[in-house]
Amino acid sequence: MRGEWINRHLNSATETFSKLIVTPADIALLLDKIEADQTLVHAAYYTDDECISRIADLVAAGDDMHLNPKVAVAGA
């Protein structure tokens, strides 16, 4: 997800800065677009299926978390 986010906004930045003249309004629009993208906010991870599965593994492991390599890697 991080890679997709970076590519999406890198493309927007590249578009903005490829103009011969970049105005303050162009920069403001670019920053607004990046700020509005909520895909990498902390709460977004808790709606991701992989993250939910990892959290479930951690809860199921309880105190045995350190004995289960799969859970230890997932929680890292």
JSON list of C-alpha atoms in Angstrom, two decimals:
[
{"chain": "A", "resi": 1, "resn": "MET", "atom": "CA", "xyz": [0.00, 0.00, 0.00]},
{"chain": "A", "resi": 2, "resn": "ARG", "atom": "CA", "xyz": [2.87, 2.36, 0.74]},
{"chain": "A", "resi": 3, "resn": "GLY", "atom": "CA", "xyz": [4.33, 1.82, -2.71]},
{"chain": "A", "resi": 4, "resn": "GLU", "atom": "CA", "xyz": [1.00, 2.60, -4.37]},
{"chain": "A", "resi": 5, "resn": "TRP", "atom": "CA", "xyz": [0.63, 5.75, -2.26]},
{"chain": "A", "resi": 6, "resn": "ILE", "atom": "CA", "xyz": [4.12, 6.93, -3.16]},
{"chain": "A", "resi": 7, "resn": "ASN", "atom": "CA", "xyz": [3.61, 6.24, -6.87]},
{"chain": "A", "resi": 8, "resn": "ARG", "atom": "CA", "xyz": [0.26, 8.02, -6.89]},
{"chain": "A", "resi": 9, "resn": "HIS", "atom": "CA", "xyz": [1.65, 11.15, -5.26]},
{"chain": "A", "resi": 10, "resn": "LEU", "atom": "CA", "xyz": [4.99, 11.05, -7.05]},
{"chain": "A", "resi": 11, "resn": "ASN", "atom": "CA", "xyz": [3.06, 11.11, -10.32]},
{"chain": "A", "resi": 12, "resn": "SER", "atom": "CA", "xyz": [1.06, 14.11, -9.09]},
{"chain": "A", "resi": 13, "resn": "ALA", "atom": "CA", "xyz": [4.23, 15.90, -8.03]},
{"chain": "A", "resi": 14, "resn": "THR", "atom": "CA", "xyz": [5.93, 15.09, -11.34]},
{"chain": "A", "resi": 15, "resn": "GLU", "atom": "CA", "xyz": [2.93, 16.47, -13.22]},
{"chain": "A", "resi": 16, "resn": "THR", "atom": "CA", "xyz": [2.95, 19.64, -11.16]},
{"chain": "A", "resi": 17, "resn": "PHE", "atom": "CA", "xyz": [6.67, 20.31, -11.49]},
{"chain": "A", "resi": 18, "resn": "SER", "atom": "CA", "xyz": [6.82, 19.44, -15.20]},
{"chain": "A", "resi": 19, "resn": "LYS", "atom": "CA", "xyz": [5.14, 22.76, -15.98]},
{"chain": "A", "resi": 20, "resn": "LEU", "atom": "CA", "xyz": [7.36, 25.61, -17.14]},
{"chain": "A", "resi": 21, "resn": "ILE", "atom": "CA", "xyz": [5.83, 27.85, -14.50]},
{"chain": "A", "resi": 22, "resn": "VAL", "atom": "CA", "xyz": [4.66, 26.47, -11.17]},
{"chain": "A", "resi": 23, "resn": "THR", "atom": "CA", "xyz": [2.38, 28.80, -9.27]},
{"chain": "A", "resi": 24, "resn": "PRO", "atom": "CA", "xyz": [1.63, 28.85, -5.55]},
{"chain": "A", "resi": 25, "resn": "ALA", "atom": "CA", "xyz": [-1.87, 27.64, -6.48]},
{"chain": "A", "resi": 26, "resn": "ASP", "atom": "CA", "xyz": [-0.31, 24.59, -8.20]},
{"chain": "A", "resi": 27, "resn": "ILE", "atom": "CA", "xyz": [1.66, 23.77, -5.05]},
{"chain": "A", "resi": 28, "resn": "ALA", "atom": "CA", "xyz": [-1.40, 24.28, -2.86]},
{"chain": "A", "resi": 29, "resn": "LEU", "atom": "CA", "xyz": [-3.45, 21.96, -5.08]},
{"chain": "A", "resi": 30, "resn": "LEU", "atom": "CA", "xyz": [-0.74, 19.30, -4.95]},
{"chain": "A", "resi": 31, "resn": "LEU", "atom": "CA", "xyz": [-0.48, 19.51, -1.15]},
{"chain": "A", "resi": 32, "resn": "ASP", "atom": "CA", "xyz": [-4.26, 19.39, -0.79]},
{"chain": "A", "resi": 33, "resn": "LYS", "atom": "CA", "xyz": [-4.39, 16.28, -2.96]},
{"chain": "A", "resi": 34, "resn": "ILE", "atom": "CA", "xyz": [-1.71, 14.54, -0.87]},
{"chain": "A", "resi": 35, "resn": "GLU", "atom": "CA", "xyz": [-3.30, 15.62, 2.41]},
{"chain": "A", "resi": 36, "resn": "ALA", "atom": "CA", "xyz": [-6.73, 14.34, 1.37]},
{"chain": "A", "resi": 37, "resn": "ASP", "atom": "CA", "xyz": [-5.39, 10.83, 0.66]},
{"chain": "A", "resi": 38, "resn": "GLN", "atom": "CA", "xyz": [-6.20, 8.94, 3.83]},
{"chain": "A", "resi": 39, "resn": "THR", "atom": "CA", "xyz": [-4.99, 5.51, 2.69]},
{"chain": "A", "resi": 40, "resn": "LEU", "atom": "CA", "xyz": [-1.92, 5.53, 4.93]},
{"chain": "A", "resi": 41, "resn": "VAL", "atom": "CA", "xyz": [-3.41, 6.99, 8.07]},
{"chain": "A", "resi": 42, "resn": "HIS", "atom": "CA", "xyz": [-3.09, 4.79, 11.14]},
{"chain": "A", "resi": 43, "resn": "ALA", "atom": "CA", "xyz": [-6.79, 3.83, 11.19]},
{"chain": "A", "resi": 44, "resn": "ALA", "atom": "CA", "xyz": [-6.66, 2.60, 7.56]},
{"chain": "A", "resi": 45, "resn": "TYR", "atom": "CA", "xyz": [-4.44, -0.28, 8.61]},
{"chain": "A", "resi": 46, "resn": "TYR", "atom": "CA", "xyz": [-7.13, -1.62, 10.93]},
{"chain": "A", "resi": 47, "resn": "THR", "atom": "CA", "xyz": [-9.56, -2.08, 8.04]},
{"chain": "A", "resi": 48, "resn": "ASP", "atom": "CA", "xyz": [-7.03, -3.96, 5.89]},
{"chain": "A", "resi": 49, "resn": "ASP", "atom": "CA", "xyz": [-7.70, -7.73, 5.75]},
{"chain": "A", "resi": 50, "resn": "GLU", "atom": "CA", "xyz": [-4.03, -8.66, 6.24]},
{"chain": "A", "resi": 51, "resn": "CYS", "atom": "CA", "xyz": [-3.75, -6.42, 9.28]},
{"chain": "A", "resi": 52, "resn": "ILE", "atom": "CA", "xyz": [-6.95, -7.82, 10.80]},
{"chain": "A", "resi": 53, "resn": "SER", "atom": "CA", "xyz": [-5.56, -11.33, 10.34]},
{"chain": "A", "resi": 54, "resn": "ARG", "atom": "CA", "xyz": [-2.28, -10.38, 12.02]},
{"chain": "A", "resi": 55, "resn": "ILE", "atom": "CA", "xyz": [-4.08, -8.79, 14.96]},
{"chain": "A", "resi": 56, "resn": "ALA", "atom": "CA", "xyz": [-6.24, -11.93, 15.30]},
{"chain": "A", "resi": 57, "resn": "ASP", "atom": "CA", "xyz": [-3.07, -14.07, 15.33]},
{"chain": "A", "resi": 58, "resn": "LEU", "atom": "CA", "xyz": [-1.56, -11.88, 18.06]},
{"chain": "A", "resi": 59, "resn": "VAL", "atom": "CA", "xyz": [-4.71, -12.06, 20.18]},
{"chain": "A", "resi": 60, "resn": "ALA", "atom": "CA", "xyz": [-4.96, -15.83, 19.71]},
{"chain": "A", "resi": 61, "resn": "ALA", "atom": "CA", "xyz": [-1.30, -16.28, 20.63]},
{"chain": "A", "resi": 62, "resn": "GLY", "atom": "CA", "xyz": [-1.71, -14.45, 23.92]},
{"chain": "A", "resi": 63, "resn": "ASP", "atom": "CA", "xyz": [1.32, -15.00, 26.14]},
{"chain": "A", "resi": 64, "resn": "ASP", "atom": "CA", "xyz": [2.72, -17.61, 23.75]},
{"chain": "A", "resi": 65, "resn": "MET", "atom": "CA", "xyz": [3.43, -14.94, 21.14]},
{"chain": "A", "resi": 66, "resn": "HIS", "atom": "CA", "xyz": [7.20, -15.31, 21.55]},
{"chain": "A", "resi": 67, "resn": "LEU", "atom": "CA", "xyz": [6.92, -19.08, 20.93]},
{"chain": "A", "resi": 68, "resn": "ASN", "atom": "CA", "xyz": [5.09, -18.75, 17.59]},
{"chain": "A", "resi": 69, "resn": "PRO", "atom": "CA", "xyz": [7.45, -17.54, 14.83]},
{"chain": "A", "resi": 70, "resn": "LYS", "atom": "CA", "xyz": [4.56, -16.78, 12.45]},
{"chain": "A", "resi": 71, "resn": "VAL", "atom": "CA", "xyz": [2.96, -14.44, 14.96]},
{"chain": "A", "resi": 72, "resn": "ALA", "atom": "CA", "xyz": [6.27, -12.86, 15.93]},
{"chain": "A", "resi": 73, "resn": "VAL", "atom": "CA", "xyz": [7.01, -12.00, 12.30]},
{"chain": "A", "resi": 74, "resn": "ALA", "atom": "CA", "xyz": [3.45, -10.83, 11.65]},
{"chain": "A", "resi": 75, "resn": "GLY", "atom": "CA", "xyz": [3.59, -8.54, 14.67]},
{"chain": "A", "resi": 76, "resn": "ALA", "atom": "CA", "xyz": [6.93, -7.02, 13.71]}
]
